[in-house]
Amino acid sequence: MARPRARLLQGNEAISLGALAAGCNFFAGYPITPASEITEIMSRELPALGHPFIQMEDEIASLGACIGASLAGKKAMTATSGPGFSLMQENLGYAAIAEVPLVLVNVMRGGPSTGLPTNVAQGDVQQARWGTHGDHPAIVLCPATVGQCFELTVMAFNWAERFRTPVILLGDEVVAHMREKVALPAPEEVEVIERRQPTVPPDWYVPYKTDGSLIPRLASLGQGYRYHVTGLVHDERGFPTRRPDEVEPFYARLFGKISRHFSDLELVRAFELDDAEVVFIAYGCTARAAQAAVRIGREKGLKLGMLQLLSLWPFPRRPVEEALTGRRMALVPELNMGQISREVKRVNNGRTQVLRHGKMDGNMITPDELLNRLREVK
Amino acid sequence: MSPKAAPTPENKAAVDKVSFYSAWCKRCGNCVAFCPRKALGHDEWGYPVLADPERCTTCGLCEMLCPDFALSVGEAPAQPGAAAVPKGSRVAPTTSPERLAPEPAPKENGHG
Amino acid sequence: MNQKESPSLGRVEVRLAGSGGQGLLLAGLVLAEAAGLHDGREVAMVQSYGPEARGGASKAEVIISDAAIDYPLCSRVDLFLALTQEAADAYSWDLKPGAWTLVDSDLVKHPPTSRALRLPFTAVAREKLKKPMVANVVALGALAEVTGVVSRRGLEKALLARVPPGTEPLNKKALSLGARMAREYLGQDASQPQPEAHSEDI
Amino acid sequence: MPPVHRSVVYGWLRHDKKFPHVWCPGCGLGILLGSLLRALSQSGLDKNQVVLVSGIGCSGRLPVYVDVGSVHTTHGRALTFATGIKLAKPELTVITVMGDGDATAIGGNHLIHAARRNLDIKTVIINNQTYGMTGGQYSPTTPLGAKATTAPYGHIEPSFDISALSATAGASFVARSTVYHVTQLDQLLGQLIAKPGFGVVEVLSPCHTNFGRQNRLGSQVDMMLEFKKRGVRVERWQKLGPQEREGRYPLGVLVDRQQPSFDDSYQAMAAQAAALRREKQP
């Protein structure tokens, strides 16, 4: 096998290449800084591969088209930023309740509203979890390097298909626009999970009936399995229901299919954590600053470490609990006023002192800033 | 009382020409109001009946204007859902309601 | 890859600044690809986006390092190139003391430091090559010559892979013109001082 | 065309779905549903080739009764889902059913862009001039002066002409009918299904429960007779003077034009892109 050739790639390029490697064969989107490059790359690649690409009239339409395409058997993706992400929330809820696999990339920028279009922020973390109305589980992944952009996009597609759910890739302006030298695996080396299809004759297909996995099999439209898809709470046949004895098990299954796999879904990366007295818990571009602060601090004899969160939701509770146990202090840097630090405090449960370091000036947190902060709180 | 119950010799012709499925009927009155020959009427509960079988030409308009699939013109299919068109059914798809529809009838049965 | 030939650098932070249209994004890309793909170093690059990149003061930042790059932006700039006064003023506040500073001598009348190398990149491109748009390449040639953060051979390879077909001879010429200009200015040979290791004293 | 017996229509209804359906007694949606099923059964299409997509509201409940692939989407977004389905599987016949509020208020943007794009989606817009399911608030097609639960003093906004809007936006096929003119409706829906490109059939339908009651228009029978009075076949409409046209509207095929559909243009562009790529990477 040929050794992967190093390339200088932008984060948005790596996301696009990851999508293609994972089998993405449908894209509908609407241009928005800082995610437009993904839409542009997909408009170049998909037609040449014989797959559909469309620039829709807005973000609502983009996610709607992705849901339709996914129901018709495609691996669909859209990419947007904050304002578009807000518009997509209703259809995101639809994809969650109707259990439609798809990947939604949100490259975070400053907000709310038009905010800081070309500046970095991490303000959509809680929106990615709670943005749509009603309660539902969410899977949200967050890369910090160009290489992780590729890997986590592949993972997003795989988890979307495995769990029959929308998966959000939460990038940020720095990671998406940054160029780094990366060596990507050859397409044949990428593990791709395919959608489970019904194996019974159409007359025996009960669309939302599940086996022990709690995850129903999804027949593609036009394959002979005629069934109903709705955003209303539905029974096993897909027909609307309000009967408590059908509604309650429906929600239990919707949550259960994710919660029983928490251990698989909690993705973190530890850096110099073993003997660390002070630990940074960071994600996205901010993890880069935290890692640099650990390096610089260690050179001066400070026992620093970092836990990078690669999955934000479900919140990686167990690894975070472990990272907090026995430390002197934890510092959570983020480009918002405390969206993940609140979660860390929630799971900390008296283990250690947890401080947040929030910043919203449109610029990255620097390693100096973090080291200075540690000096202040000493 | 369902109009379909126990066909007697007197209403056998009616059953043959128009079948009524009272479980699906919401008694909206479309069929009665728009029958071009005024062959349909209401029973005491407001359900449609073929009051004057002689006048019925089985034009099929009542069937098309029934929003509830609650009646069927022509020989009743052996079973609702049978895909084949039963022999002898007479439906005139070119019948124009504009041409045939009567003036509004007085609302004797208080439909709508 | 010629990793062995490349001298150890530590971490070098490069900032290329100017106004939209001066080709600094391309210069940054070429520098990053030369160092990353041809010299075998680790590289990370960020750039200005949006209105800032079209008008106003725009910049491209390239981190070149022997080790994996954690923080991907400049925090202490080791190498600063400014092609307009506005960019020189806007982006020189975090220069490391003693950083290499190259400015266009015609367009930057007030360089950020007295040690700045003032070279007429734009004038040379216009007068000697009749193509003012290759001022960025002239500057790259000078920058490589002065600092040695990137090999001349890598730079040329990376440049020729990026420029539009048919413009290769022009760009090659611009690159060597820049290098020659720097040598003449310094009045010495290409044996350049090695950059200091990135200072970690915070 | 061979006659369509009700038993054929029953064959297109979902047998595991509870009947009677959810709509009010006399609602035109049931008549439209029957008409659509007759048109489908005469189209020669296999049930597996048809996908029915709806938005929200009374009309949103229509697809669930039909034994085809059916998708009940979010409010106003039926056309966006349909676009994804059609692009993913161009061989499918994708039909959207929307109400007037669905198609021209919350989903108005999608309607004009779908028409402009001319992707092969068949669209049925059932126009009852009100928001029926939510209780009779005014919609973009509520007539001037009419009462609505959100226009207690009379409606002050001019209304959309759905057919004219669709035609102007670029639809390949535009027709109008009413649930009273049910035989004409059968024919128009048949033409809609057969016609490639984006097509719209606007169907006037009574909402006697909400719109009718607030405006004292009587029963659905009275409202349907009003359609009879005001609706004029397009052939006759063209001969009418401005005064004769007052308060009336044309019924029938309003636009029928040949133009490249998005599907065809996309296939051609994709083939070109693939060829270019092969050239670059021999």
PDB file of C-alpha atoms in Angstrom, chain A residues 54-57, chain D residues 79 82-83 86-87 90 94 109-123 166-174 192 195-200 255-267:
ATOM      1  CA  ILE A  54     -27.532  21.488  -4.986  1.00  0.00           C
ATOM      2  CA  GLN A  55     -27.285  25.000  -3.646  1.00  0.00           C
ATOM      3  CA  MET A  56     -30.684  25.590  -2.116  1.00  0.00           C
ATOM      4  CA  GLU A  57     -32.503  28.863  -1.529  1.00  0.00           C
TER       5      GLU A  57
ATOM      6  CA  LEU D  79     -40.788  21.015  -1.534  1.00  0.00           C
ATOM      7  CA  ALA D  82     -39.150  16.523  -2.223  1.00  0.00           C
ATOM      8  CA  THR D  83     -36.149  18.153  -3.880  1.00  0.00           C
ATOM      9  CA  LYS D  86     -36.084  13.611  -6.456  1.00  0.00           C
ATOM     10  CA  LEU D  87     -32.370  14.401  -6.768  1.00  0.00           C
ATOM     11  CA  PRO D  90     -34.746  10.740 -10.256  1.00  0.00           C
ATOM     12  CA  VAL D  94     -42.475  12.776  -6.446  1.00  0.00           C
ATOM     13  CA  ASN D 109     -39.718  30.945  -0.967  1.00  0.00           C
ATOM     14  CA  HIS D 110     -39.414  27.229  -1.658  1.00  0.00           C
ATOM     15  CA  LEU D 111     -42.350  27.354  -4.089  1.00  0.00           C
ATOM     16  CA  ILE D 112     -40.894  30.079  -6.281  1.00  0.00           C
ATOM     17  CA  HIS D 113     -37.423  28.537  -6.243  1.00  0.00           C
ATOM     18  CA  ALA D 114     -38.717  25.059  -7.019  1.00  0.00           C
ATOM     19  CA  ALA D 115     -40.637  26.570  -9.946  1.00  0.00           C
ATOM     20  CA  ARG D 116     -37.581  28.500 -11.112  1.00  0.00           C
ATOM     21  CA  ARG D 117     -35.342  25.450 -10.808  1.00  0.00           C
ATOM     22  CA  ASN D 118     -37.882  23.329 -12.713  1.00  0.00           C
ATOM     23  CA  LEU D 119     -37.000  20.097 -10.959  1.00  0.00           C
ATOM     24  CA  ASP D 120     -39.540  17.419 -11.882  1.00  0.00           C
ATOM     25  CA  ILE D 121     -41.826  17.642  -8.848  1.00  0.00           C
ATOM     26  CA  LYS D 122     -45.587  17.494  -9.117  1.00  0.00           C
ATOM     27  CA  THR D 123     -47.210  19.926  -6.738  1.00  0.00           C
ATOM     28  CA  SER D 166     -46.236  29.676  -9.952  1.00  0.00           C
ATOM     29  CA  ALA D 167     -46.411  30.570 -13.634  1.00  0.00           C
ATOM     30  CA  THR D 168     -44.334  33.708 -13.205  1.00  0.00           C
ATOM     31  CA  ALA D 169     -41.762  31.856 -11.139  1.00  0.00           C
ATOM     32  CA  GLY D 170     -41.210  29.479 -14.052  1.00  0.00           C
ATOM     33  CA  ALA D 171     -43.302  26.325 -13.561  1.00  0.00           C
ATOM     34  CA  SER D 172     -43.641  24.143 -16.658  1.00  0.00           C
ATOM     35  CA  PHE D 173     -47.257  23.275 -15.979  1.00  0.00           C
ATOM     36  CA  VAL D 174     -49.865  25.300 -14.107  1.00  0.00           C
ATOM     37  CA  LEU D 192     -49.725  16.969 -13.933  1.00  0.00           C
ATOM     38  CA  LYS D 195     -45.842  16.313 -17.405  1.00  0.00           C
ATOM     39  CA  PRO D 196     -42.077  16.509 -16.876  1.00  0.00           C
ATOM     40  CA  GLY D 197     -40.680  19.513 -15.024  1.00  0.00           C
ATOM     41  CA  PHE D 198     -42.152  21.443 -12.134  1.00  0.00           C
ATOM     42  CA  GLY D 199     -45.943  21.474 -12.260  1.00  0.00           C
ATOM     43  CA  VAL D 200     -48.585  23.024 -10.039  1.00  0.00           C
ATOM     44  CA  VAL D 255     -49.497  27.119 -18.534  1.00  0.00           C
ATOM     45  CA  ASP D 256     -48.048  24.142 -20.369  1.00  0.00           C
ATOM     46  CA  ARG D 257     -44.547  24.728 -21.682  1.00  0.00           C
ATOM     47  CA  GLN D 258     -41.482  22.752 -22.640  1.00  0.00           C
ATOM     48  CA  GLN D 259     -38.300  23.828 -20.928  1.00  0.00           C
ATOM     49  CA  PRO D 260     -35.201  22.011 -19.739  1.00  0.00           C
ATOM     50  CA  SER D 261     -35.817  20.425 -16.361  1.00  0.00           C
ATOM     51  CA  PHE D 262     -33.223  20.600 -13.591  1.00  0.00           C
ATOM     52  CA  ASP D 263     -32.747  16.826 -13.734  1.00  0.00           C
ATOM     53  CA  ASP D 264     -31.768  16.889 -17.403  1.00  0.00           C
ATOM     54  CA  SER D 265     -29.490  19.885 -17.031  1.00  0.00           C
ATOM     55  CA  TYR D 266     -27.830  18.308 -13.998  1.00  0.00           C
ATOM     56  CA  GLN D 267     -27.199  15.021 -15.789  1.00  0.00           C
TER      57      GLN D 267
END
